[in-house]
Amino acid sequence: MQNFTLLLLILMVYSCSDPIKEAKESNKITERVVWKKVDTIDIRSFNKDLEVGKLTMDVGVYFPSNLDTAFHKVTLAQMMESIRNAKEIFQPTGVQINLLFVKTGEVNPEYFSIQANEVPGIPETEYVNMYVHAKRHPSQLTGHAKEAFTSIIEPEESNERTIYLITLQDVFFPFMEVSEGRNWTVKSVRTGGLSFPTYSYSNTIPSAYRGVITISNLARPDRLRGTVAHELGHKVMNVSHEYKSTDPGHEVFADGGLMLYGDGEDIPSGKEGRWHLERLHLSPFLYRIEDGTKIWNSDYKEGGHYYDPLYGEKVIYFSGKEEIDTNW
C-alpha cells in the first residue's frame, strides 16, 4: 500500500509539470524592440549649449508608442520638459546633460508593468546603516525586469556608461520596514521614478543595465519639475534619500535637498553636505571631451556600493535605524 501511494504521488507531481514547456521557458529568447527616432525632437537644439571640457552625462530616452490608452501619467512632452528641468537643476554643479536620442517603438505590453527587485528576505536592523546592509545584501533584479531591459535597451559598447530614461506604466519597488518590536512587514511602493542605483544593486545588476531609470509619473507639477533630476541624482551621486542632517531612508519627505521627497533642489558639498557634489563629480557616468575624445571618470572598483573605494573619504558612516525596539 505504501509503495502504491508513493507511485501515485510521483505520477501526480509529474502530471502537474510540463518538461517541454519548462525547457522552452528556460531558453526563452527575448524579442528586442524595433526603435525609431522621434523626428519632432530636435536633439541638436537641445544640446546647443554643451560646453567642451565640462563634466557631462549621456542620456537616452525610450518612449513606448503603444502604451495603454488609459495611461496619462507620462507624455513625451512631459518627459522632455522634465529633462530640461534636470538640465537647469544640475547647471550650478558644473555638470551638463548630453541628450543622445529620443526613440519610440512598440514594447511588449508584458513589460509595461514590472516589479523592480525580488522581495528582500533579510531586513535592515539597528546594527548597521542601510548602505552597509545593501552592500552585504544587495537588491536583486527580478527575472521579469531583466527581460524587459533586454528587450528595451539596444546593445552598445557604452551601455554601462549611458543613462536610459524609460517610460513604463508601473514599476513596483518592494522593501522591508520595521512594524514593531521584532516584526517587519514588506511594503511595495508604486514608483513615479526609479533609478536602480548601484548603492542598492551593486554587482547584482548587469553592467549593460546599470544606467536604467524608469519614469512612470510626471503628471503633478512637482513631479514634472523634479522627478528626472531626482532620479538622475540617485544614479550619479549614488546616494539614497538624504540631505545634510537627514539620514538616508527608502522614503524621506522633507524640503531642502534634491535627494529628498519635497521641493528642494540643493546639491550640497563638503562633509556637512554629505559630499553630494563631490560624489557627483566622481561618477563613472560622467566624462569630459578632450581633443574630441570622451575621457570617462574612473569606474567603480567594487561594483558601486556607497562605500566603493572610488569615493575615498567622500562617505558618511551613519548609525543604524533608531526606531527599532531595543527591548525586543
Tab-separated table of C-alpha atoms in Angstrom:
chain	number	residue	atom	x	y	z
A	1	MET	CA	0.000	0.000	0.000
A	2	GLN	CA	2.828	2.399	0.857
A	3	ASN	CA	4.553	1.692	-2.468
A	4	PHE	CA	1.297	2.300	-4.341
A	5	THR	CA	0.786	5.640	-2.528
A	6	LEU	CA	4.331	6.747	-3.330
A	7	LEU	CA	3.867	5.819	-7.000
A	8	LEU	CA	0.606	7.767	-7.093
A	9	LEU	CA	2.294	10.873	-5.658
A	10	ILE	CA	5.105	10.646	-8.220
A	11	LEU	CA	2.579	10.390	-11.051
A	12	MET	CA	0.648	13.386	-9.687
A	13	VAL	CA	3.784	15.551	-9.497
A	14	TYR	CA	4.852	14.541	-12.993
A	15	SER	CA	1.391	15.247	-14.412
A	16	CYS	CA	1.456	18.758	-12.912
A	17	SER	CA	4.739	19.620	-14.625
A	18	ASP	CA	5.427	20.112	-18.300
A	19	PRO	CA	9.092	19.335	-19.078
A	20	ILE	CA	8.802	20.624	-22.641
A	21	LYS	CA	7.247	23.907	-21.511
A	22	GLU	CA	9.857	24.312	-18.761
A	23	ALA	CA	12.680	23.688	-21.229
A	24	LYS	CA	11.267	26.292	-23.611
A	25	GLU	CA	10.940	28.880	-20.833
A	26	SER	CA	14.494	28.288	-19.636
A	27	ASN	CA	15.736	29.011	-23.176
A	28	LYS	CA	13.367	31.896	-23.800
A	29	ILE	CA	14.621	34.409	-26.351
A	30	THR	CA	13.572	37.946	-25.516
A	31	GLU	CA	12.445	39.842	-28.602
A	32	ARG	CA	14.065	43.255	-28.883
A	33	VAL	CA	12.060	46.376	-29.579
A	34	VAL	CA	12.456	47.950	-33.009
A	35	TRP	CA	13.091	51.593	-32.157
A	36	LYS	CA	12.969	54.652	-34.377
A	37	LYS	CA	13.998	58.216	-33.634
A	38	VAL	CA	11.309	60.761	-32.870
A	39	ASP	CA	11.657	63.226	-35.738
A	40	THR	CA	9.805	66.039	-33.957
A	41	ILE	CA	12.502	66.351	-31.268
A	42	ASP	CA	15.499	68.456	-32.236
A	43	ILE	CA	18.425	66.808	-30.457
A	44	ARG	CA	20.923	69.314	-31.856
A	45	SER	CA	18.897	72.233	-30.486
A	46	PHE	CA	18.613	70.577	-27.064
A	47	ASN	CA	22.388	70.147	-26.926
A	48	LYS	CA	23.339	73.507	-28.437
A	49	ASP	CA	24.677	74.902	-25.156
A	50	LEU	CA	27.008	71.981	-24.369
A	51	GLU	CA	30.491	73.119	-23.390
A	52	VAL	CA	33.670	71.247	-24.334
A	53	GLY	CA	35.677	70.184	-21.272
A	54	LYS	CA	32.694	70.313	-18.906
A	55	LEU	CA	31.575	67.215	-16.975
A	56	THR	CA	28.829	65.536	-18.997
A	57	MET	CA	26.333	62.684	-18.658
A	58	ASP	CA	24.918	60.882	-21.718
A	59	VAL	CA	21.150	60.335	-21.573
A	60	GLY	CA	18.919	58.410	-23.970
A	61	VAL	CA	15.113	58.268	-23.920
A	62	TYR	CA	12.938	55.250	-24.762
A	63	PHE	CA	9.222	56.036	-25.011
A	64	PRO	CA	6.830	53.173	-25.945
A	65	SER	CA	4.399	54.031	-28.748
A	66	ASN	CA	1.742	51.524	-27.667
A	67	LEU	CA	1.111	52.403	-24.009
A	68	ASP	CA	-2.418	51.683	-22.789
A	69	THR	CA	-4.882	54.409	-23.766
A	70	ALA	CA	-5.886	54.867	-20.111
A	71	PHE	CA	-2.297	55.738	-19.145
A	72	HIS	CA	-1.810	59.508	-18.948
A	73	LYS	CA	0.859	59.861	-16.256
A	74	VAL	CA	3.721	60.469	-18.692
A	75	THR	CA	3.647	62.051	-22.123
A	76	LEU	CA	6.647	62.538	-24.353
A	77	ALA	CA	6.254	66.308	-23.971
A	78	GLN	CA	6.324	65.950	-20.178
A	79	MET	CA	9.406	63.745	-20.373
A	80	MET	CA	11.241	66.331	-22.422
A	81	GLU	CA	10.213	69.160	-20.094
A	82	SER	CA	11.386	67.208	-17.053
A	83	ILE	CA	14.758	66.579	-18.723
A	84	ARG	CA	15.080	70.296	-19.452
A	85	ASN	CA	14.300	70.973	-15.794
A	86	ALA	CA	17.010	68.495	-14.790
A	87	LYS	CA	19.436	70.271	-17.074
A	88	GLU	CA	18.651	73.526	-15.249
A	89	ILE	CA	18.871	71.945	-11.782
A	90	PHE	CA	22.298	70.415	-12.467
A	91	GLN	CA	23.675	73.536	-14.157
A	92	PRO	CA	25.078	75.091	-10.929
A	93	THR	CA	27.057	71.886	-10.245
A	94	GLY	CA	29.109	72.175	-13.422
A	95	VAL	CA	27.531	69.032	-14.881
A	96	GLN	CA	25.649	69.049	-18.185
A	97	ILE	CA	23.286	66.633	-19.918
A	98	ASN	CA	24.029	65.384	-23.421
A	99	LEU	CA	20.824	64.039	-24.969
A	100	LEU	CA	21.852	61.139	-27.200
A	101	PHE	CA	18.472	60.192	-28.638
A	102	VAL	CA	14.716	60.076	-28.142
A	103	LYS	CA	13.209	56.911	-29.591
A	104	THR	CA	9.786	55.316	-29.797
A	105	GLY	CA	8.591	51.833	-30.674
A	106	GLU	CA	6.187	49.058	-29.733
A	107	VAL	CA	7.122	47.430	-26.434
A	108	ASN	CA	5.740	44.062	-25.373
A	109	PRO	CA	2.821	45.039	-23.079
A	110	GLU	CA	4.032	42.412	-20.605
A	111	TYR	CA	6.782	44.895	-19.748
A	112	PHE	CA	4.559	47.929	-19.185
A	113	SER	CA	4.424	46.910	-15.506
A	114	ILE	CA	7.337	45.332	-13.675
A	115	GLN	CA	8.477	44.546	-10.154
A	116	ALA	CA	11.938	46.079	-9.919
A	117	ASN	CA	13.583	43.712	-7.461
A	118	GLU	CA	12.951	40.471	-5.674
A	119	VAL	CA	11.259	40.808	-2.293
A	120	PRO	CA	14.132	41.020	0.216
A	121	GLY	CA	14.372	38.285	2.804
A	122	ILE	CA	16.744	39.938	5.280
A	123	PRO	CA	15.596	43.222	6.838
A	124	GLU	CA	17.835	46.098	7.818
A	125	THR	CA	18.379	46.240	11.587
A	126	GLU	CA	19.878	48.728	14.031
A	127	TYR	CA	23.388	47.277	13.851
A	128	VAL	CA	24.414	48.881	10.556
A	129	ASN	CA	23.111	51.618	8.285
A	130	MET	CA	21.194	50.992	5.058
A	131	TYR	CA	24.303	51.381	2.867
A	132	VAL	CA	26.287	48.740	4.751
A	133	HIS	CA	23.242	46.475	4.742
A	134	ALA	CA	22.820	46.951	0.982
A	135	LYS	CA	26.473	46.075	0.426
A	136	ARG	CA	26.028	42.821	2.347
A	137	HIS	CA	22.597	42.021	0.906
A	138	PRO	CA	22.221	43.877	-2.401
A	139	SER	CA	18.918	44.090	-4.231
A	140	GLN	CA	18.296	41.572	-6.996
A	141	LEU	CA	16.524	42.398	-10.252
A	142	THR	CA	13.530	40.194	-10.960
A	143	GLY	CA	13.752	37.958	-13.988
A	144	HIS	CA	10.856	39.875	-15.490
A	145	ALA	CA	12.697	43.193	-15.089
A	146	LYS	CA	15.812	41.720	-16.753
A	147	GLU	CA	13.682	40.546	-19.680
A	148	ALA	CA	12.137	43.994	-20.002
A	149	PHE	CA	15.509	45.759	-20.073
A	150	THR	CA	16.937	43.187	-22.501
A	151	SER	CA	14.015	43.884	-24.799
A	152	ILE	CA	14.212	47.672	-24.491
A	153	ILE	CA	17.895	48.617	-24.305
A	154	GLU	CA	19.852	48.418	-27.532
A	155	PRO	CA	23.281	46.750	-27.167
A	156	GLU	CA	26.033	49.342	-27.398
A	157	GLU	CA	29.682	49.456	-26.377
A	158	SER	CA	28.902	52.285	-23.963
A	159	ASN	CA	25.818	50.691	-22.329
A	160	GLU	CA	27.327	50.686	-18.840
A	161	ARG	CA	28.186	54.394	-19.033
A	162	THR	CA	24.898	55.594	-20.563
A	163	ILE	CA	21.796	56.624	-18.616
A	164	TYR	CA	18.494	55.407	-20.087
A	165	LEU	CA	15.198	57.089	-19.228
A	166	ILE	CA	12.486	54.519	-19.924
A	167	THR	CA	8.774	55.272	-19.673
A	168	LEU	CA	6.789	52.402	-18.140
A	169	GLN	CA	3.280	52.394	-16.701
A	170	ASP	CA	4.025	50.792	-13.341
A	171	VAL	CA	7.252	49.938	-11.558
A	172	PHE	CA	6.877	48.450	-8.100
A	173	PHE	CA	9.683	48.538	-5.547
A	174	PRO	CA	9.313	46.151	-2.564
A	175	PHE	CA	11.284	46.653	0.626
A	176	MET	CA	11.032	45.682	4.295
A	177	GLU	CA	10.363	48.087	7.139
A	178	VAL	CA	10.042	47.560	10.869
A	179	SER	CA	6.483	47.481	12.178
A	180	GLU	CA	7.004	46.908	15.898
A	181	GLY	CA	9.371	45.074	18.206
A	182	ARG	CA	10.995	42.278	16.255
A	183	ASN	CA	8.463	42.316	13.414
A	184	TRP	CA	8.955	43.533	9.883
A	185	THR	CA	6.487	43.995	7.062
A	186	VAL	CA	7.008	44.019	3.306
A	187	LYS	CA	5.991	47.280	1.682
A	188	SER	CA	5.688	47.680	-2.071
A	189	VAL	CA	5.847	51.215	-3.436
A	190	ARG	CA	4.329	52.234	-6.751
A	191	THR	CA	7.129	54.431	-8.038
A	192	GLY	CA	6.901	57.585	-10.132
A	193	GLY	CA	10.570	57.154	-10.968
A	194	LEU	CA	13.123	54.505	-10.039
A	195	SER	CA	16.860	54.847	-10.561
A	196	PHE	CA	18.111	51.289	-9.871
A	197	PRO	CA	21.122	52.810	-8.053
A	198	THR	CA	24.347	50.899	-7.606
A	199	TYR	CA	24.351	51.659	-3.862
A	200	SER	CA	21.398	49.255	-3.754
A	201	TYR	CA	22.140	46.767	-6.563
A	202	SER	CA	25.949	46.900	-6.731
A	203	ASN	CA	27.347	43.897	-8.622
A	204	THR	CA	23.969	42.166	-8.977
A	205	ILE	CA	22.719	44.355	-11.838
A	206	PRO	CA	24.086	43.507	-15.302
A	207	SER	CA	26.505	46.216	-16.395
A	208	ALA	CA	24.528	46.868	-19.575
A	209	TYR	CA	21.505	47.883	-17.473
A	210	ARG	CA	23.144	49.796	-14.644
A	211	GLY	CA	22.195	53.108	-16.305
A	212	VAL	CA	18.456	52.348	-16.322
A	213	ILE	CA	15.982	54.823	-14.845
A	214	THR	CA	12.252	54.172	-15.182
A	215	ILE	CA	9.766	57.044	-15.248
A	216	SER	CA	6.081	56.335	-14.551
A	217	ASN	CA	4.510	59.555	-13.285
A	218	LEU	CA	5.144	63.161	-14.278
A	219	ALA	CA	1.505	64.269	-14.011
A	220	ARG	CA	1.796	66.561	-10.962
A	221	PRO	CA	3.638	69.887	-11.271
A	222	ASP	CA	6.169	68.894	-8.583
A	223	ARG	CA	6.859	65.583	-10.307
A	224	LEU	CA	7.225	67.321	-13.650
A	225	ARG	CA	9.745	69.720	-12.183
A	226	GLY	CA	11.919	67.385	-10.181
A	227	THR	CA	11.436	63.674	-10.896
A	228	VAL	CA	14.032	63.227	-13.647
A	229	ALA	CA	16.589	65.373	-11.791
A	230	HIS	CA	15.949	63.468	-8.543
A	231	GLU	CA	16.383	60.071	-10.209
A	232	LEU	CA	19.489	61.250	-12.038
A	233	GLY	CA	20.766	62.334	-8.621
A	234	HIS	CA	20.382	58.814	-7.264
A	235	LYS	CA	22.249	57.483	-10.272
A	236	VAL	CA	25.159	59.918	-10.452
A	237	MET	CA	25.587	60.840	-6.765
A	238	ASN	CA	24.915	57.252	-5.704
A	239	VAL	CA	23.067	58.244	-2.530
A	240	SER	CA	19.608	57.474	-1.166
A	241	HIS	CA	17.028	59.952	0.174
A	242	GLU	CA	19.214	62.068	2.448
A	243	TYR	CA	20.351	65.655	2.961
A	244	LYS	CA	22.720	67.275	5.444
A	245	SER	CA	21.279	66.255	8.859
A	246	THR	CA	18.612	63.989	7.320
A	247	ASP	CA	19.775	60.373	7.319
A	248	PRO	CA	19.074	58.089	4.344
A	249	GLY	CA	15.895	56.045	4.047
A	250	HIS	CA	13.578	54.486	1.499
A	251	GLU	CA	11.021	57.272	1.945
A	252	VAL	CA	12.042	60.641	3.422
A	253	PHE	CA	9.636	63.557	2.989
A	254	ALA	CA	11.249	66.950	3.615
A	255	ASP	CA	12.286	70.087	1.779
A	256	GLY	CA	15.798	71.278	1.103
A	257	GLY	CA	17.898	68.886	-0.946
A	258	LEU	CA	17.292	67.368	-4.354
A	259	MET	CA	17.552	63.898	-2.837
A	260	LEU	CA	14.542	64.258	-0.510
A	261	TYR	CA	10.856	63.888	-1.345
A	262	GLY	CA	9.988	67.574	-1.465
A	263	ASP	CA	10.546	70.784	-3.375
A	264	GLY	CA	14.283	71.087	-2.705
A	265	GLU	CA	16.885	71.212	-5.459
A	266	ASP	CA	20.090	71.791	-3.499
A	267	ILE	CA	23.128	69.610	-4.211
A	268	PRO	CA	25.421	70.466	-1.291
A	269	SER	CA	29.150	69.945	-0.908
A	270	GLY	CA	31.580	69.098	1.879
A	271	LYS	CA	31.085	66.790	4.821
A	272	GLU	CA	28.152	68.883	6.046
A	273	GLY	CA	26.512	68.329	2.656
A	274	ARG	CA	27.202	64.585	2.759
A	275	TRP	CA	29.692	65.066	-0.118
A	276	HIS	CA	26.837	65.080	-2.653
A	277	LEU	CA	28.567	67.447	-5.054
A	278	GLU	CA	31.911	65.661	-4.760
A	279	ARG	CA	30.321	62.240	-5.301
A	280	LEU	CA	28.520	63.635	-8.338
A	281	HIS	CA	31.803	64.823	-9.851
A	282	LEU	CA	33.356	61.370	-9.301
A	283	SER	CA	30.515	59.477	-11.006
A	284	PRO	CA	31.525	56.837	-13.588
A	285	PHE	CA	28.573	58.070	-15.670
A	286	LEU	CA	30.395	61.358	-16.334
A	287	TYR	CA	33.094	62.309	-18.824
A	288	ARG	CA	34.851	65.295	-20.340
A	289	ILE	CA	35.594	65.900	-24.010
A	290	GLU	CA	39.316	66.420	-24.628
A	291	ASP	CA	40.662	66.747	-28.172
A	292	GLY	CA	37.405	65.341	-29.489
A	293	THR	CA	37.581	62.216	-27.279
A	294	LYS	CA	35.441	61.229	-24.320
A	295	ILE	CA	37.598	60.895	-21.202
A	296	TRP	CA	35.460	58.984	-18.727
A	297	ASN	CA	35.741	59.216	-14.968
A	298	SER	CA	37.216	56.175	-13.248
A	299	ASP	CA	34.839	53.253	-12.937
A	300	TYR	CA	33.662	51.690	-9.691
A	301	LYS	CA	36.211	49.449	-8.014
A	302	GLU	CA	33.742	47.235	-6.100
A	303	GLY	CA	30.540	47.397	-8.102
A	304	GLY	CA	29.417	50.813	-6.920
A	305	HIS	CA	28.184	50.285	-3.364
A	306	TYR	CA	28.013	53.504	-1.309
A	307	TYR	CA	31.430	52.880	0.281
A	308	ASP	CA	33.107	51.892	-3.002
A	309	PRO	CA	36.823	52.828	-2.829
A	310	LEU	CA	36.195	55.139	-5.790
A	311	TYR	CA	34.773	57.669	-3.304
A	312	GLY	CA	37.695	57.626	-0.881
A	313	GLU	CA	36.772	59.789	2.127
A	314	LYS	CA	33.601	61.123	0.464
A	315	VAL	CA	31.366	58.885	2.581
A	316	ILE	CA	29.411	59.132	5.843
A	317	TYR	CA	29.306	56.405	8.474
A	318	PHE	CA	25.681	56.577	9.591
A	319	SER	CA	24.314	54.655	12.547
A	320	GLY	CA	21.562	52.038	12.212
A	321	LYS	CA	17.820	52.597	12.499
A	322	GLU	CA	16.854	54.189	15.795
A	323	GLU	CA	13.162	53.263	15.611
A	324	ILE	CA	13.790	49.577	16.210
A	325	ASP	CA	12.752	48.476	19.717
A	326	THR	CA	15.950	47.557	21.561
A	327	ASN	CA	13.938	45.627	24.172
A	328	TRP	CA	12.586	43.022	21.806
